[in-house]
mmCIF file of C-alpha atoms in Angstrom:
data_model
loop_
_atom_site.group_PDB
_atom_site.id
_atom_site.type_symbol
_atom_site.label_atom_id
_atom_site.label_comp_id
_atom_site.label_asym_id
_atom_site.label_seq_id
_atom_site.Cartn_x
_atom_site.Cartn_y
_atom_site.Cartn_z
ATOM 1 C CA UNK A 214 -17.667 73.077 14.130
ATOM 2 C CA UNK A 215 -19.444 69.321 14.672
ATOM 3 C CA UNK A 216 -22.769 68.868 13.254
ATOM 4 C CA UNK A 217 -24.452 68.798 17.081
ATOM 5 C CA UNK A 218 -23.136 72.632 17.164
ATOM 6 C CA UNK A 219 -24.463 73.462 14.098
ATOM 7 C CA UNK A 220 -27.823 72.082 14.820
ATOM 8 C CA UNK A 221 -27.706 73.781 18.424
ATOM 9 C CA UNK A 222 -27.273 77.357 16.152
ATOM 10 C CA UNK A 223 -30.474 76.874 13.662
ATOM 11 C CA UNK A 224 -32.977 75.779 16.393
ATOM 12 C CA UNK A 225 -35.852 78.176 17.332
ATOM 13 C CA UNK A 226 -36.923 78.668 20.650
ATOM 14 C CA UNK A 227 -41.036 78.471 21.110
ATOM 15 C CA UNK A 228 -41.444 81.672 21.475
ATOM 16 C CA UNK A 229 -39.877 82.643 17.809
ATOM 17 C CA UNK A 230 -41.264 79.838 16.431
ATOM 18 C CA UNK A 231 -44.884 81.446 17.587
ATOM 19 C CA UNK A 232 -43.766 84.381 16.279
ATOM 20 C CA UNK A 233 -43.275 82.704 12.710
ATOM 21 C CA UNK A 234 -46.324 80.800 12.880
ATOM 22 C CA UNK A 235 -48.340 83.624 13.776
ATOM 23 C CA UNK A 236 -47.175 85.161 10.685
ATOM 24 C CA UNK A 237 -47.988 83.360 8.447
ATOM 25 C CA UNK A 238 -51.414 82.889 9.961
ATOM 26 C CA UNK A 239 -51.942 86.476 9.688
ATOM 27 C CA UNK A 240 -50.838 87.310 6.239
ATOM 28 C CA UNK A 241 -52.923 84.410 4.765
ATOM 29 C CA UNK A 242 -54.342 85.223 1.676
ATOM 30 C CA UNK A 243 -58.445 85.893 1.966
ATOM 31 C CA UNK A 244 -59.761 82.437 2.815
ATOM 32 C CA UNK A 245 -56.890 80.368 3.037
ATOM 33 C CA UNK A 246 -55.845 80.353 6.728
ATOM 34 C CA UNK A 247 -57.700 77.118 7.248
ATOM 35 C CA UNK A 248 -55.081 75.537 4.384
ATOM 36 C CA UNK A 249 -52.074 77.436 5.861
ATOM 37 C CA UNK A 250 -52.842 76.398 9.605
ATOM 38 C CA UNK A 251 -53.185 73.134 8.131
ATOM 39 C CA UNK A 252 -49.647 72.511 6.336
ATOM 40 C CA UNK A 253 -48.088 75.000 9.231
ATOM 41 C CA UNK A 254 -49.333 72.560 12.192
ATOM 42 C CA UNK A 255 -47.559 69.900 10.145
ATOM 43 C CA UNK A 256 -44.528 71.657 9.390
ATOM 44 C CA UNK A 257 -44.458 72.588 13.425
ATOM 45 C CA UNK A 258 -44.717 69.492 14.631
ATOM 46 C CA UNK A 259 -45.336 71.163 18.068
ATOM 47 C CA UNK A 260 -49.109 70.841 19.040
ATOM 48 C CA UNK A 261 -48.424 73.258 21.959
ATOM 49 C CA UNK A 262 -47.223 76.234 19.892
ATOM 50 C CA UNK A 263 -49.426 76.260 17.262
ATOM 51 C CA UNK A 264 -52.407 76.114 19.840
ATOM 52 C CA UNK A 265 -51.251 79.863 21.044
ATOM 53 C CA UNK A 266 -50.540 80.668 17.898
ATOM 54 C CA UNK A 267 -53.658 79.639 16.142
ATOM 55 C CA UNK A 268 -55.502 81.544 19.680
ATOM 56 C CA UNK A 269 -53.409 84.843 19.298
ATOM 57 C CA UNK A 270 -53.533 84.784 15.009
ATOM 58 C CA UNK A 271 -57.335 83.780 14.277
ATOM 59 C CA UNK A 272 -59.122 86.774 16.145
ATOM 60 C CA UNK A 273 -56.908 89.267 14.409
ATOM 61 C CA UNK A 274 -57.336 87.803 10.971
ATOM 62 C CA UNK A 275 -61.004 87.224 11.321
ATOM 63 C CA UNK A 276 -61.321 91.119 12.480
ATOM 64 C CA UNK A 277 -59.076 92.372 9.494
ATOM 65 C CA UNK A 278 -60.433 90.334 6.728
ATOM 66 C CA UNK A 279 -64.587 90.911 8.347
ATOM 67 C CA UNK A 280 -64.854 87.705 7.826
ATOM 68 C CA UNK A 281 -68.876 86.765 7.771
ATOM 69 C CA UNK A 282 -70.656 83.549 9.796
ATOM 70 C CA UNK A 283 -74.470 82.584 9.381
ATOM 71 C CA UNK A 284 -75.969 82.253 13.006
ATOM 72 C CA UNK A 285 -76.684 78.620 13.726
ATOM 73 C CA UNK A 286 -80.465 78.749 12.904
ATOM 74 C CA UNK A 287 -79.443 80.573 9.552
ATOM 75 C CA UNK A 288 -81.804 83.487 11.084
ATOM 76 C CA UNK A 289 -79.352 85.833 10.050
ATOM 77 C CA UNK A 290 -75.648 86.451 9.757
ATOM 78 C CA UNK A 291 -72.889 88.437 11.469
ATOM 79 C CA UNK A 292 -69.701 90.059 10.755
ATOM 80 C CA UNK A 293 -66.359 89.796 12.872
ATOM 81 C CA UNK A 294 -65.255 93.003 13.199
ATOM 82 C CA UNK A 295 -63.769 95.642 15.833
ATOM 83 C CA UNK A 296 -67.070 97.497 15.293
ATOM 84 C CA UNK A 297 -69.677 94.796 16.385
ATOM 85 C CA UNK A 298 -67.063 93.045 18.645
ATOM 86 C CA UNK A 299 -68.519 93.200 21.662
ATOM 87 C CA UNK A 300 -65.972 90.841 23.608
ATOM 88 C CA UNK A 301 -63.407 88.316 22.683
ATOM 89 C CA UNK A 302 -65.700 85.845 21.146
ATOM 90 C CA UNK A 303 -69.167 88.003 20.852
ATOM 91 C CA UNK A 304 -70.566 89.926 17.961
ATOM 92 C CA UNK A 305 -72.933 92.070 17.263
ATOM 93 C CA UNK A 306 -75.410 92.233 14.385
ATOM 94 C CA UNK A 307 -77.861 95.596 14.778
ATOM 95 C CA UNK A 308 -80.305 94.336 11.670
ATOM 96 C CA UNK A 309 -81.788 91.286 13.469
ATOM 97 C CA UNK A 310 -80.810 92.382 16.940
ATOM 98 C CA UNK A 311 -78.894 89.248 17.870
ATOM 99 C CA UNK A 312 -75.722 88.880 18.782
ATOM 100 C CA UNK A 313 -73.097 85.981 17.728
ATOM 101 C CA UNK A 314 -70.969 83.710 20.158
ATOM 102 C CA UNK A 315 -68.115 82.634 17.375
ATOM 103 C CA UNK A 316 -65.585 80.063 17.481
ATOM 104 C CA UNK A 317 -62.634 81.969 16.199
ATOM 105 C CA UNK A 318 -59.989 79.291 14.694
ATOM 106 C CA UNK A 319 -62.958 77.382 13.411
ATOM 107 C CA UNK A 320 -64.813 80.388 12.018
ATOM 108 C CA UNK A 321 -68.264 79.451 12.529
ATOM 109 C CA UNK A 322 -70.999 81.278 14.865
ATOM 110 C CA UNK A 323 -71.213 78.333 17.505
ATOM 111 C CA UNK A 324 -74.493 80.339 19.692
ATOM 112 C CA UNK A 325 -76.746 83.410 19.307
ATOM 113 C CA UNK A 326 -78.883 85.211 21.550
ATOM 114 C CA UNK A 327 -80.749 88.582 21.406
ATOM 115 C CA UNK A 328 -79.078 91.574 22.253
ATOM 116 C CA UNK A 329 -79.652 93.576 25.622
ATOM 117 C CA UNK A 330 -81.167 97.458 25.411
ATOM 118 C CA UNK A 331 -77.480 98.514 26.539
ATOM 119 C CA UNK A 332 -75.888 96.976 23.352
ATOM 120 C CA UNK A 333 -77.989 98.468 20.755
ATOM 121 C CA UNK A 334 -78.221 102.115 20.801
ATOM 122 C CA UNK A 335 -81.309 104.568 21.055
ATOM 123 C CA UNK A 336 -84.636 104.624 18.865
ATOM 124 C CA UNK A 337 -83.486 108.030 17.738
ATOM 125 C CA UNK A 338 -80.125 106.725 16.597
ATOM 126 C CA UNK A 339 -81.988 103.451 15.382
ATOM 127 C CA UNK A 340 -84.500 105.333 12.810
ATOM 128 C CA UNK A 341 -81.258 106.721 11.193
ATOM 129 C CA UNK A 342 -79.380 103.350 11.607
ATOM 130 C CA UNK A 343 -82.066 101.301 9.774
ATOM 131 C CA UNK A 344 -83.199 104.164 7.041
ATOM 132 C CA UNK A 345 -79.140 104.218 6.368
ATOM 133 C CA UNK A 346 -79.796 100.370 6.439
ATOM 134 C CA UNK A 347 -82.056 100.278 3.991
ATOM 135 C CA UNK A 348 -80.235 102.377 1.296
ATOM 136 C CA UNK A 349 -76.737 100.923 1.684
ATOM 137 C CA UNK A 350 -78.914 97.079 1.238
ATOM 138 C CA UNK A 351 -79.928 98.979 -2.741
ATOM 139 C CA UNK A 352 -76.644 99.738 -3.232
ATOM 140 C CA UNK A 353 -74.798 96.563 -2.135
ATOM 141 C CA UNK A 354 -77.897 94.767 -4.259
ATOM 142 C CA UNK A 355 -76.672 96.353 -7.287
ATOM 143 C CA UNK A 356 -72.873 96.708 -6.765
ATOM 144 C CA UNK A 357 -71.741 93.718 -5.160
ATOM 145 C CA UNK A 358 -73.152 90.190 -6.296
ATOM 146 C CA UNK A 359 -71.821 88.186 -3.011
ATOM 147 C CA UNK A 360 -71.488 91.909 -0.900
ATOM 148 C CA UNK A 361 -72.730 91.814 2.254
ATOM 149 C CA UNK A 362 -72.930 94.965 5.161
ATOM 150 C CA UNK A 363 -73.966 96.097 8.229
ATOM 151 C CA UNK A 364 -74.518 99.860 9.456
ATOM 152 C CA UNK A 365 -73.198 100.379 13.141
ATOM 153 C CA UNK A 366 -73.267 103.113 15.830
ATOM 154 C CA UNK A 367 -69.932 104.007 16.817
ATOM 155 C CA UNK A 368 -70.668 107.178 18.906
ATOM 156 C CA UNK A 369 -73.388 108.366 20.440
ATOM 157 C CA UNK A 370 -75.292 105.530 20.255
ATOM 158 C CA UNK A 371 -77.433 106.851 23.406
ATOM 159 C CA UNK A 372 -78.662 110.102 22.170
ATOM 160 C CA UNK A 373 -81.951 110.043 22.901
ATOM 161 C CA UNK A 374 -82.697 113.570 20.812
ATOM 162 C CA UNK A 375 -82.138 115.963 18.315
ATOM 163 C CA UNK A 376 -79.190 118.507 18.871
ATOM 164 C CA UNK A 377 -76.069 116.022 19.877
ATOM 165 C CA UNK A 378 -73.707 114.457 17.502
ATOM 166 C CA UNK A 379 -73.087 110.677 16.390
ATOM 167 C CA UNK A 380 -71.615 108.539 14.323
ATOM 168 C CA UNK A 381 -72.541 105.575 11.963
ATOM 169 C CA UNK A 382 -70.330 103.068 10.263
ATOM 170 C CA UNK A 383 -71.005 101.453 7.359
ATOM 171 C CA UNK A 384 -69.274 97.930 6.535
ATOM 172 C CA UNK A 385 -69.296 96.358 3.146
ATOM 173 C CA UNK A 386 -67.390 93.605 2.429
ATOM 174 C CA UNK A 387 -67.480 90.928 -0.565
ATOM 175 C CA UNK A 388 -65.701 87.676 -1.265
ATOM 176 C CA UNK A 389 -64.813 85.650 -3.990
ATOM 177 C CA UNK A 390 -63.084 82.051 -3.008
ATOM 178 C CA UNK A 391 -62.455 79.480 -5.507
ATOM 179 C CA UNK A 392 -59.273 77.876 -4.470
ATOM 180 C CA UNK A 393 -59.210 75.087 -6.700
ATOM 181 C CA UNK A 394 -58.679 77.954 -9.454
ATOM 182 C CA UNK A 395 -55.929 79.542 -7.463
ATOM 183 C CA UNK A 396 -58.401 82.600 -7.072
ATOM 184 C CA UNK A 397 -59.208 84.098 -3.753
ATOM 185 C CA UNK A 398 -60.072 87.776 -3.267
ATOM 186 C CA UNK A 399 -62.244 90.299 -0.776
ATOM 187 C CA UNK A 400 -63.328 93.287 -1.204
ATOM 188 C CA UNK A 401 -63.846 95.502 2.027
ATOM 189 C CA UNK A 402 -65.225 99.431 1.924
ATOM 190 C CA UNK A 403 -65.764 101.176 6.151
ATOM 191 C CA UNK A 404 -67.766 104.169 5.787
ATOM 192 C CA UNK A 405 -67.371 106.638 8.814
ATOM 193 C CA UNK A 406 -70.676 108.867 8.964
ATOM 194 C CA UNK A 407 -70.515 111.381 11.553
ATOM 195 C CA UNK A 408 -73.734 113.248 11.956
ATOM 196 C CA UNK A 409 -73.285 116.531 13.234
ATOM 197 C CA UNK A 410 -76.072 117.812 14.488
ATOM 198 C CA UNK A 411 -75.943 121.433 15.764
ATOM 199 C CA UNK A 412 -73.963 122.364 12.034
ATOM 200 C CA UNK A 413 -76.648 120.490 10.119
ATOM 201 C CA UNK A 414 -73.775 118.267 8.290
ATOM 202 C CA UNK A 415 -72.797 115.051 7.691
ATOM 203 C CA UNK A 416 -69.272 114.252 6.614
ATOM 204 C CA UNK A 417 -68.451 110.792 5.223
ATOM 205 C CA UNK A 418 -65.247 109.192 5.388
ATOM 206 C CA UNK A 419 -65.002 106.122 3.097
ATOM 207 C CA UNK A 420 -61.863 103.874 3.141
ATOM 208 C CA UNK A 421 -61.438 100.787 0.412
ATOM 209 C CA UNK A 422 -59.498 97.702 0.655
ATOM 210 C CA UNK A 423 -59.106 95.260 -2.099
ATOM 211 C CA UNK A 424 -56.754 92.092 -1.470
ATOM 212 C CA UNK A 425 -56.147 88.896 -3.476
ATOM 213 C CA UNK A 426 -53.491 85.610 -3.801
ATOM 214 C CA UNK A 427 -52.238 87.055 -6.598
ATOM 215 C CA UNK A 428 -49.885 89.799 -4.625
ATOM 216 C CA UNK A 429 -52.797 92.675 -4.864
ATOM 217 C CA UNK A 430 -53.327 95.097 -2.245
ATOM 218 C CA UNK A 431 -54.603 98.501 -2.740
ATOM 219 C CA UNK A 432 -56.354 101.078 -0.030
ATOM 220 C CA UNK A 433 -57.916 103.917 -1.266
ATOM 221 C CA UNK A 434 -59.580 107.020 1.364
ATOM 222 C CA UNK A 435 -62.176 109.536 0.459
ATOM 223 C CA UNK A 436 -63.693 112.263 2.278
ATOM 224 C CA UNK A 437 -67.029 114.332 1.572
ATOM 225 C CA UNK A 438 -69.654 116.320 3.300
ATOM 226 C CA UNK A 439 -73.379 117.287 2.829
ATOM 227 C CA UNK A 440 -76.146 118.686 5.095
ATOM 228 C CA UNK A 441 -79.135 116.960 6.370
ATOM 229 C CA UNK A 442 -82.758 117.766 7.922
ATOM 230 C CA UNK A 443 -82.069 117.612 11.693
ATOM 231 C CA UNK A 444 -85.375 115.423 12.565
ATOM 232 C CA UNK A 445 -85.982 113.429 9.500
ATOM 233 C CA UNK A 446 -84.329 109.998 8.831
ATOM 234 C CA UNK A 447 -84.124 111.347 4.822
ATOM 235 C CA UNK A 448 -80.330 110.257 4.242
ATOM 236 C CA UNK A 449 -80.710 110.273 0.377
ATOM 237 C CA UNK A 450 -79.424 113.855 -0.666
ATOM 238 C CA UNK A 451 -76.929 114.402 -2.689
ATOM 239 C CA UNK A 452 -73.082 115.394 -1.408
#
């Protein structure tokens, strides 16, 4: 075999190539796909290929790691997730009432503007968003020194009344990057609420998700019920 033949049997075609590169992209460690997509468009060499790449990786890893940007007039902040996306490159944050344009592969919120009546869900559903709001914000206050959340409507988010079921989500999610240590790690915790309203219960669904650049991952899931006032926004008692 002559060395053009052998060369002719290691090269990649693009499209396994962007299947490499997206890869790697996507099992970045927590705030390090800006250094990876660095060093991989080098190693490429190929501006095409790591342009798709970089547009098919960057969404998906900013989803999966709820990755958090500050609106551009620092009036608030938003996290990318598959619960406030509400299109390719909008998100939604219920606190402030805004929603996010973002700039996936350079993670920043590039626009904001406020958010129509059809994206935020009823005043019934929003008295038990925010008083759920309010508690998680104690709890993240004490527990999490750079945590940040946000409590969404998932389901039912136009029930206008007593007597109809829906569900909240709660998303908690801290970060700790200090690279030049060699120490970057997230924290993320989804809380599925579903109110159900006729049975007078609420059962919570809570899964964990701990990752770091030091080859940790661990999930954990927990599930638990408890019964609530139909009527009141009272979301303190105990499970």
């Amino acid at each position: 075999m002559d060395d053009t033949e052998e060369l002719q049997e290691v090269l990649l075609t693009d499209d396994q190539k962007l299947d490499i590169a997206k890869w790697f992209l996507l099992n970045s460690p927590p705030g390090e796909i800006q250094y990876v997509a660095k060093d991989l468009k080098s190693v490429l060499n190929d501006e095409d290929v790591y342009q798709r790449a970089a547009a098919e990786a960057f969404p998906v890893y900013n989803k999966s790691n709820i990755i958090c940007l500050q609106f551009p007039n620092r009036s608030g902040e938003v996290l990318v997730s598959s619960f406030s996306e509400l299109s390719k490159d909008e998100y939604l944050d219920p606190r402030t009432a805004q929603v996010g344009k973002v700039d996936h592969i350079r993670q920043i919120c590039t626009q904001m503007r406020p958010a129509t009546d059809e994206e935020l869900p009823s005043p019934y559903i929003e008295e038990y968003r925010c008083a759920l709001d309010a508690e998680i914000s104690k709890y993240v206050g004490e527990a999490y020194p750079k945590g940040v959340f946000s409590v969404y409507c998932t389901s039912g988010k136009d029930v206008e009344d007593c007597g109809s079921d829906f569900e909240l989500v709660v998303v908690i999610t801290a970060t700790r990057h200090s690279p030049q240590n060699f120490c970057n790690g997230s924290w993320i915790s989804i809380w599925n609420i579903e109110f159900k309203d006729e049975l007078q219960t609420v059962e919570v669904t809570a899964h964990y998700f701990e990752e770091g650049n030091v080859q940790l991952d661990a999930k954990h899931e927990f599930r638990d019920s408890t019964i609530f006032q139909v009527g009141t926004t009272d979301l303190t008692g105990e499970a």
